[in-house]
Short mmCIF file of C-alpha atoms (C1' of nucleotides) in Angstrom, two decimals:
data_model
loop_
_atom_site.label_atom_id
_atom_site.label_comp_id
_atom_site.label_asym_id
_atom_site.label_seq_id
_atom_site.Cartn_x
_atom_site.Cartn_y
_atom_site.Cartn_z
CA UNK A 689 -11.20 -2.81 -6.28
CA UNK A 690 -12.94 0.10 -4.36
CA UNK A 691 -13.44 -3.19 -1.78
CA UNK A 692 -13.91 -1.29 1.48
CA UNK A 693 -17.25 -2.84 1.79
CA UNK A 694 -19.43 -5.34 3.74
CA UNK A 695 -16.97 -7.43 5.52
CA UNK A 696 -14.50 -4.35 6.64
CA UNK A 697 -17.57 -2.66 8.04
CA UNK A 698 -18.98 -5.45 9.95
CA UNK A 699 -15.58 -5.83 11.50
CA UNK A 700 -15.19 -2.33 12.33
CA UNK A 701 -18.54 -1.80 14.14
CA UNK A 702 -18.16 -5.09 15.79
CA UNK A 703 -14.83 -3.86 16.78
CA UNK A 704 -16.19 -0.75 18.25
CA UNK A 705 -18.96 -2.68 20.04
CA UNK A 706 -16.47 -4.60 21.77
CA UNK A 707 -14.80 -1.84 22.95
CA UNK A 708 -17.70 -0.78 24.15
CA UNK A 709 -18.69 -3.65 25.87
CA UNK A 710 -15.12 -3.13 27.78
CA UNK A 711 -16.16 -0.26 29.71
CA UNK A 712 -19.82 -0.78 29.92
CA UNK A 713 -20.24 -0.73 34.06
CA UNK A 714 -23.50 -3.29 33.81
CA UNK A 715 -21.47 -5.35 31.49
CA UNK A 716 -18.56 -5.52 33.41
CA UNK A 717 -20.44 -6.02 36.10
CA UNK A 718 -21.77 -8.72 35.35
CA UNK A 719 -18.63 -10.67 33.92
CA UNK A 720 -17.49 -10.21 37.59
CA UNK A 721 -19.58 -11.90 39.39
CA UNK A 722 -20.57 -14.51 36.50
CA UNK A 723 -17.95 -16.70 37.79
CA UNK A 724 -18.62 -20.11 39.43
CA UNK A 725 -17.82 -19.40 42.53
CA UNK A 726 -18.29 -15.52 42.62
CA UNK A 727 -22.05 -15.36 44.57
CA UNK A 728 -20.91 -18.16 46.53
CA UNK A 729 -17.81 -16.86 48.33
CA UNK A 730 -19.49 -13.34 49.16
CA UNK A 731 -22.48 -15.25 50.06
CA UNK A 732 -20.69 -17.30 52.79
CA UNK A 733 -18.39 -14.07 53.66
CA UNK A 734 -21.56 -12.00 54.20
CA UNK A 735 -24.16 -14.73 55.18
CA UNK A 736 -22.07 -16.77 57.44
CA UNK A 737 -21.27 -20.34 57.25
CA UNK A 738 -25.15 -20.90 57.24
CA UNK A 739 -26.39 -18.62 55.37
CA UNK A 740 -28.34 -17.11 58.09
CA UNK A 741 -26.30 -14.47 60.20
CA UNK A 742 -24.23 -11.55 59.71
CA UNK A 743 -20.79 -10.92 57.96
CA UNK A 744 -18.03 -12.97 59.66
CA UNK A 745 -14.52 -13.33 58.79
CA UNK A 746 -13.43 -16.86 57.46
CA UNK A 747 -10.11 -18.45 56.85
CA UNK A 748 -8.86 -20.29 53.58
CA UNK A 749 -9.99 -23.86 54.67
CA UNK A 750 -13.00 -22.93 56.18
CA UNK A 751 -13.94 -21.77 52.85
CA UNK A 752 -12.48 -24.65 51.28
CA UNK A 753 -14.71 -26.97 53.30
CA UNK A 754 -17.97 -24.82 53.12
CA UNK A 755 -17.58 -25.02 49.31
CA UNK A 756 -17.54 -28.22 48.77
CA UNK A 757 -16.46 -28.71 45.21
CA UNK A 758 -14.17 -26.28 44.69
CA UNK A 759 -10.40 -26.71 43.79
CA UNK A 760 -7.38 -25.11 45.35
CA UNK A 761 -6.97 -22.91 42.12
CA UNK A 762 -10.46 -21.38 41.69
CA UNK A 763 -10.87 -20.48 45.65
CA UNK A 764 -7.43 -18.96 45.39
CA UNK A 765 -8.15 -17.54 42.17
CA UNK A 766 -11.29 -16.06 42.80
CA UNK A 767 -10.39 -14.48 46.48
CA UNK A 768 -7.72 -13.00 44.83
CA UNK A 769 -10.25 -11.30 42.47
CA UNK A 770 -12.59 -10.40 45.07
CA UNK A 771 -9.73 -9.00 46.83
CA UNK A 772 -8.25 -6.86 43.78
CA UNK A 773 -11.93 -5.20 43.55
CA UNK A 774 -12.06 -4.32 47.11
CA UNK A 775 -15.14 -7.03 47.71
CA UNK A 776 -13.32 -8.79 50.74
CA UNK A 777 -9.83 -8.54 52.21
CA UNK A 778 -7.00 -10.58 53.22
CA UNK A 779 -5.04 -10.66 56.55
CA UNK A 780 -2.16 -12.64 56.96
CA UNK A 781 -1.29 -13.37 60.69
CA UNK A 782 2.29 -15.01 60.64
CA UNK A 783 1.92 -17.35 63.20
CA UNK A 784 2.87 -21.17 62.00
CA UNK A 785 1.89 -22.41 59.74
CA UNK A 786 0.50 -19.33 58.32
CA UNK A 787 -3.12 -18.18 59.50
CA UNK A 788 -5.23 -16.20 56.37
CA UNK A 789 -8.31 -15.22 57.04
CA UNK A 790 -11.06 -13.36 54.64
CA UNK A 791 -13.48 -10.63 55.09
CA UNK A 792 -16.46 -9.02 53.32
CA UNK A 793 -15.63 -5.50 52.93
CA UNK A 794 -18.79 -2.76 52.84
CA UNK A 795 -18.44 -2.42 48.98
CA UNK A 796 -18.87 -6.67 49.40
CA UNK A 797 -21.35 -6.60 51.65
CA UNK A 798 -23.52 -3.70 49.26
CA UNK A 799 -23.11 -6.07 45.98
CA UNK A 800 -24.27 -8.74 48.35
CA UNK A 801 -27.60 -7.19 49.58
CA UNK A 802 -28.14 -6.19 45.76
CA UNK A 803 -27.86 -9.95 44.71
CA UNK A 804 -30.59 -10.70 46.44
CA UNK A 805 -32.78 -8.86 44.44
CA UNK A 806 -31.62 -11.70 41.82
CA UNK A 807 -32.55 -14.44 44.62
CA UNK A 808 -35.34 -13.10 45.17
CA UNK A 809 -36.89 -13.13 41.52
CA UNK A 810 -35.33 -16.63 41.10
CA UNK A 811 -37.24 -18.19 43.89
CA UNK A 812 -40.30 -16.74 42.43
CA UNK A 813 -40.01 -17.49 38.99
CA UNK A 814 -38.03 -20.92 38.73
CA UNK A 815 -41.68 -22.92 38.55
CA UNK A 816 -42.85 -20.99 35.90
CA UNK A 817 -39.48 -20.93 33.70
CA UNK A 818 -39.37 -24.86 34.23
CA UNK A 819 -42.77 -24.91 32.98
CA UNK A 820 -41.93 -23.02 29.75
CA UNK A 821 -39.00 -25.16 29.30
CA UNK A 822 -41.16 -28.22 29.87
CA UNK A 823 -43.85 -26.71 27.16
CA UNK A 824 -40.61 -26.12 24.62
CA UNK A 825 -39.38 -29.35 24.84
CA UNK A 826 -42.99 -31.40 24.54
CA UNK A 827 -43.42 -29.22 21.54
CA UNK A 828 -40.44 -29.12 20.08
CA UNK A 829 -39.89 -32.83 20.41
CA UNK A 830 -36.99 -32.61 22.24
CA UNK A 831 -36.82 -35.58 24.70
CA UNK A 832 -38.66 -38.85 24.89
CA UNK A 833 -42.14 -37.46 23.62
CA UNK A 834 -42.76 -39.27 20.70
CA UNK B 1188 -7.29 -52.05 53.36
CA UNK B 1189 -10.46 -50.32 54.65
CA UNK B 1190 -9.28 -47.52 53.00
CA UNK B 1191 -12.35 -45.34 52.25
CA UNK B 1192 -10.86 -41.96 53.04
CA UNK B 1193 -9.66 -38.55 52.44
CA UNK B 1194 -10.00 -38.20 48.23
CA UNK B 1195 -13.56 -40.82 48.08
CA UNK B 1196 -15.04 -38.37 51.09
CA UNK B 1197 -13.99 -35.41 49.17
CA UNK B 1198 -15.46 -36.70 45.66
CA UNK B 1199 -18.82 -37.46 47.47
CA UNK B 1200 -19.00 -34.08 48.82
CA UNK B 1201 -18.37 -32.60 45.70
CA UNK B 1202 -20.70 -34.79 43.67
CA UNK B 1203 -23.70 -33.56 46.68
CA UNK B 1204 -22.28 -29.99 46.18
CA UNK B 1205 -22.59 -30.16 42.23
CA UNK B 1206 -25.78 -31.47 42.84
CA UNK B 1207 -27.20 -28.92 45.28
CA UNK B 1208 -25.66 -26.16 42.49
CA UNK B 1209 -27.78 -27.43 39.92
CA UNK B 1210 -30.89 -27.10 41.63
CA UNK B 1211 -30.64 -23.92 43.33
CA UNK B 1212 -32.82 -21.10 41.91
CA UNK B 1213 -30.40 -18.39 42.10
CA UNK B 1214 -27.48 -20.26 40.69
CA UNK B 1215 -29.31 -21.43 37.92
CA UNK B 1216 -30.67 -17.82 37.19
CA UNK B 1217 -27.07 -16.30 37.46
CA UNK B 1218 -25.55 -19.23 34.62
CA UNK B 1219 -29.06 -18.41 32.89
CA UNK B 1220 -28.02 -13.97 32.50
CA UNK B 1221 -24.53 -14.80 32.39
CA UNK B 1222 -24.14 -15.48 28.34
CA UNK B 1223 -22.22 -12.58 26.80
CA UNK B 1224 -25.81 -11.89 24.54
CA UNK B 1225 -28.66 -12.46 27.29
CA UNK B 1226 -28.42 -9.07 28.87
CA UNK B 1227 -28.06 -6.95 25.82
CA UNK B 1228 -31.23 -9.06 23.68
CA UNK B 1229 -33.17 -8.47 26.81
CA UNK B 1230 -32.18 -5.07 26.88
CA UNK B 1231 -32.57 -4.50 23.27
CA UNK B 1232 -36.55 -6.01 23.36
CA UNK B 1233 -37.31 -4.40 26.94
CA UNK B 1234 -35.77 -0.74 26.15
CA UNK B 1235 -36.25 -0.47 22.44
CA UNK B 1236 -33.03 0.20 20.02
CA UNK B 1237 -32.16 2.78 21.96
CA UNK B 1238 -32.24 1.49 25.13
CA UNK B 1239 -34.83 4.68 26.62
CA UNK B 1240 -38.25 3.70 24.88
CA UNK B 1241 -40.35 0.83 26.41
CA UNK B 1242 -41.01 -3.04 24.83
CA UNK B 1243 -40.84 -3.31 21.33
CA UNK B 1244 -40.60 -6.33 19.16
CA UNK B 1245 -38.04 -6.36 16.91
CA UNK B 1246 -36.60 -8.16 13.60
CA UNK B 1247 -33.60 -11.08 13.52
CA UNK B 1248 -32.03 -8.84 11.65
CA UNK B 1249 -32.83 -5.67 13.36
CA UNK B 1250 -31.21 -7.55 16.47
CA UNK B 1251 -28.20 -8.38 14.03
CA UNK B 1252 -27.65 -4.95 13.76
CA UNK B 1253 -28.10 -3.39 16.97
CA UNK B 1254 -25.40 -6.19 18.60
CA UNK B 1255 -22.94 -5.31 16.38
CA UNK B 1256 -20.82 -8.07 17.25
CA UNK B 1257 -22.83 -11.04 17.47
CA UNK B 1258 -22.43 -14.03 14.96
CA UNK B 1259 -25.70 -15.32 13.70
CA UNK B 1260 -24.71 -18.83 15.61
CA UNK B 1261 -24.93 -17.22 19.29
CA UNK B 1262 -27.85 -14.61 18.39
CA UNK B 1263 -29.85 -17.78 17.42
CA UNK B 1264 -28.87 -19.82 20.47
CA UNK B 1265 -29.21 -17.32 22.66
CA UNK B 1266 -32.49 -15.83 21.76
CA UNK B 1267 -33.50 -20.09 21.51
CA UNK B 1268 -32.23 -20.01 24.79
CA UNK B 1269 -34.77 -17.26 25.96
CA UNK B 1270 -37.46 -18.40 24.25
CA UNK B 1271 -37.27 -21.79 25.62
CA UNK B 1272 -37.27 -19.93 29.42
CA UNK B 1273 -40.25 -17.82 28.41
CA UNK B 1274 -38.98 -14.89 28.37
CA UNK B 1275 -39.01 -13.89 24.24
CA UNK B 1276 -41.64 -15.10 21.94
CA UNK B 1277 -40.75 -15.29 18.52
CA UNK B 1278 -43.39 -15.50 16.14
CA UNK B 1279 -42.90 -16.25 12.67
CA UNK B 1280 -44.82 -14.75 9.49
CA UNK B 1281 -45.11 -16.72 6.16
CA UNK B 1282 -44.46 -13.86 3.94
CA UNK B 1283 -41.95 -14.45 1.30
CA UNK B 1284 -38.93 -14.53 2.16
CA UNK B 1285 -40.15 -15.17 5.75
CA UNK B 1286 -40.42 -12.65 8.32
CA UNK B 1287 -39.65 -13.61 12.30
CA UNK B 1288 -40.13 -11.26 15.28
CA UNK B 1289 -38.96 -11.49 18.70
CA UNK B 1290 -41.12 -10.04 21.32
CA UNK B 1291 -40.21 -9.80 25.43
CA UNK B 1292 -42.92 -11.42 27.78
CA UNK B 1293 -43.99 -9.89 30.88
CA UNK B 1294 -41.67 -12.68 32.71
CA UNK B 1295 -38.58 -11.36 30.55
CA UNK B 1296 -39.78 -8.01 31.34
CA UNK B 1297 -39.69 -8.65 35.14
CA UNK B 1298 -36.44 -9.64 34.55
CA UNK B 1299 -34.77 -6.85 32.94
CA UNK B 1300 -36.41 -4.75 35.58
CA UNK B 1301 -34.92 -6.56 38.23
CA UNK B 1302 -31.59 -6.19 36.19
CA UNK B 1303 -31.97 -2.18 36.65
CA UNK B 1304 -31.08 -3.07 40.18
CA UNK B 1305 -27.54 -4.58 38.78
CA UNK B 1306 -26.64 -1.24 36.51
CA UNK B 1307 -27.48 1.02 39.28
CA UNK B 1308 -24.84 -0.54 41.37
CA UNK B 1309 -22.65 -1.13 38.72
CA UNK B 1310 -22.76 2.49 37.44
CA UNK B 1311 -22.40 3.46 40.93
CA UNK B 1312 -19.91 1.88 42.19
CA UNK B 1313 -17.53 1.41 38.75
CA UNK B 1314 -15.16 4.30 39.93
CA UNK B 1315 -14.71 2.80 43.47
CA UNK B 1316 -13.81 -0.63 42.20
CA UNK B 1317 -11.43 1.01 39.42
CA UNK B 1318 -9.68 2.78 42.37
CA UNK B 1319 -9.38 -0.58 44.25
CA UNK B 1320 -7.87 -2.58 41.67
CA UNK B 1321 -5.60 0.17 40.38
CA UNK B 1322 -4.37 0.16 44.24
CA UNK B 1323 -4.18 -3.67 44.26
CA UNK B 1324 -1.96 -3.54 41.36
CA UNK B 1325 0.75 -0.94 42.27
CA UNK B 1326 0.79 -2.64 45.73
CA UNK B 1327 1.44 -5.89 44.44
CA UNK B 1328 4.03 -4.15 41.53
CA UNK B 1329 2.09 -6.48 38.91
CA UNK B 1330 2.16 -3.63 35.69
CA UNK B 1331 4.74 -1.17 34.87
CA UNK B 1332 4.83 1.06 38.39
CA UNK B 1333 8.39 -0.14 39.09
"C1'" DC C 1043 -2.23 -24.25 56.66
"C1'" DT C 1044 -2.18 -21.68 52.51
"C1'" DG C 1045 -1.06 -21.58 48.78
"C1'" DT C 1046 1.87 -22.15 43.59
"C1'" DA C 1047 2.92 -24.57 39.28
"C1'" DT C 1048 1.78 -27.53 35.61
"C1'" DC C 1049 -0.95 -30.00 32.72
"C1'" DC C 1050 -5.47 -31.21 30.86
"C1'" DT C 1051 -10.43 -31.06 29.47
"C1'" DA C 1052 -14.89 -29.05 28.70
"C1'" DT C 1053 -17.48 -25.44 27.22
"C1'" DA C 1054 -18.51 -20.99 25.30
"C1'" DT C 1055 -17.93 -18.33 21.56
"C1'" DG C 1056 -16.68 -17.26 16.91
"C1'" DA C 1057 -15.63 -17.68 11.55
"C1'" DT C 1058 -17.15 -19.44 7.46
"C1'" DA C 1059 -19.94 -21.53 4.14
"C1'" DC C 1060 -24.33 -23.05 2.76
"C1'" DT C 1061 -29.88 -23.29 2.47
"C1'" DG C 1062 -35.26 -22.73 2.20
"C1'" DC D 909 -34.49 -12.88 5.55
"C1'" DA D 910 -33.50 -16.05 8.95
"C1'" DG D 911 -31.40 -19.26 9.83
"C1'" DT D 912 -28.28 -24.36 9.90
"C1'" DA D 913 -23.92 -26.95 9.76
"C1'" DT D 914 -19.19 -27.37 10.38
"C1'" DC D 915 -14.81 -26.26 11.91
"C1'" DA D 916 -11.70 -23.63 14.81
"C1'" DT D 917 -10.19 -21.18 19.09
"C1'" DA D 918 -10.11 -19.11 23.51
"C1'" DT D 919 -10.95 -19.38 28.12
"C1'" DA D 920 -12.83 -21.20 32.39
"C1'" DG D 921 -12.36 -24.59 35.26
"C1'" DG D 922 -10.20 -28.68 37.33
"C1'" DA D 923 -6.64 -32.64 38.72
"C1'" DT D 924 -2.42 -33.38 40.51
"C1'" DA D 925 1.90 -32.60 42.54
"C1'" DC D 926 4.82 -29.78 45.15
"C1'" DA D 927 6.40 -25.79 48.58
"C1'" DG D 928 7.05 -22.06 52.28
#
DNA sequence: CTGTATCCTATATGATACTG
DNA sequence: CAGTATCATATAGGATACAG
C-alpha cells in the first residue's frame, strides 16, 4: 500500500507548474492581452479611430461603433480590465446623460508600440504559414484532395 | 413595414467586422500564440530544457515532462497545431516501439525571438501593473480593505 | 449615454481509458 | 513510446432586457 506513486507525483508537479505559470510575467502577460478584444481597444486608443495618428481619447460609443462586433459586456468588461492594469483610464464628466471617455495611458501606449513587433512579423510571415498549412492539409488529406 | 433598421444594420456590421478579424495577420497570429501550450513548446524547442541553451529537438515524452502539466490530448494538438503552421517538424523514426522528435524551424525560431520582445516588457513592467491593480482594487473596495 | 444583470452557447482544456 | 477516443468541465464570449 506504499501507493505514493505515479499518479500523486504527476499531480504534484503539475500542481507546482501551475503555480508557476501564475506568476510567470511572459505568461501572464500574455493571458492579458489574449483576449478578443484586448489589441483592438489599445489599438484604437493609441492609433486613433484610423489607425493612423496619435493617441486620442475616445468615449464608450465611439468605441462601441469603431468595434463593430462587440457586445455591451465585453467592451465594458475589457475597459474595465485595461483600466485595473493601468493600460487606459476612465473619466467620468457628469453632465447628462453621463459623458465617459477613455484614454491610453503611457504604460498603454508602451505595450502598444511593443505589439507591433507582433504586427510586424505577422505581415511578413502570414504567406508562408498559409503555405505550410496548405502543404499539411494536401498531404494529410484533410479537405477535398482526394 | 420598410423596416430594415437598427439590429439588421448592426448584424451586417458585425458579420463585415468578423470577417475583417479573420483575415487580419496580426489577429490571426495573436489567436495562433495565445493557446496555454504554444509559448512554452516553442520555448522548450527554441531554448533547450532549460530555457538558456539554443534549438534542440526534443522527445514527446521529453516535452511531457518538461510541461509538467500538460495532458497528452493538448500536447498533441498543440504541437499538430505548430507543425501544421511550420513552425515544428516532427519526424518520426521506425524503431521499435517508435521514436518521434520535434524540432523548431527557422520560421518558429523567428518567432520565439520576436516573443523575447513580449518577456522583456512583461518582466519589466510586472511590478508596475501589480501596483496598478492593487490600487484599482482598494479604490473600488472590491477585496477585504474595508 | 453608459452601463448592469441574467441567461445561454461555443470553445478550450482536461481526465480517463485504450491502442499499435 | 507516442499517441487516439471519449467524456466531462470551465470559461470566454454573446444575446437580451433593463436602469441611472
Amino acid at each position: 500500500m506504499a501507493t505514493t506513486t505515479a499518479a500523486e507525483i504527476r499531480a504534484r508537479r503539475k500542481a507546482e507548474y501551475n503555480a508557476f505559470l501564475a506568476v510567470c510575467p511572459s505568461h501572464k502577460m500574455l493571458e492579458r492581452i489574449s483576449g478578443k478584444w484586448v489589441m483592438l481597444l489599445l489599438s484604437a486608443l493609441g492609433s486613433g479611430p484610423d489607425c493612423t495618428g496619435g493617441p486620442r481619447p475616445m468615449r464608450y460609443s465611439e468605441l462601441s461603433r469603431l468595434l463593430a462586433g462587440v457586445s455591451q459586456k465585453m467592451l465594458t468588461q475589457t475597459l474595465r480590465a485595461l483600466e485595473r492594469d493601468g493600460l487606459v483610464t476612465r473619466t467620468v464628466t457628469p453632465t447628462v446623460p453621463v459623458t465617459v471617455s477613455y484614454e491610453i495611458t503611457e504604460l498603454g501606449l508602451s505595450l502598444h508600440q511593443m505589439m507591433r513587433g507582433l504586427k510586424v512579423w505577422a505581415e511578413a510571415h502570414t504567406d508562408e504559414v498559409a503555405a505550410n498549412q496548405a502543404a499539411y492539409d494536401t498531404a494529410t488529406g484533410c479537405p477535398l484532395s482526394g
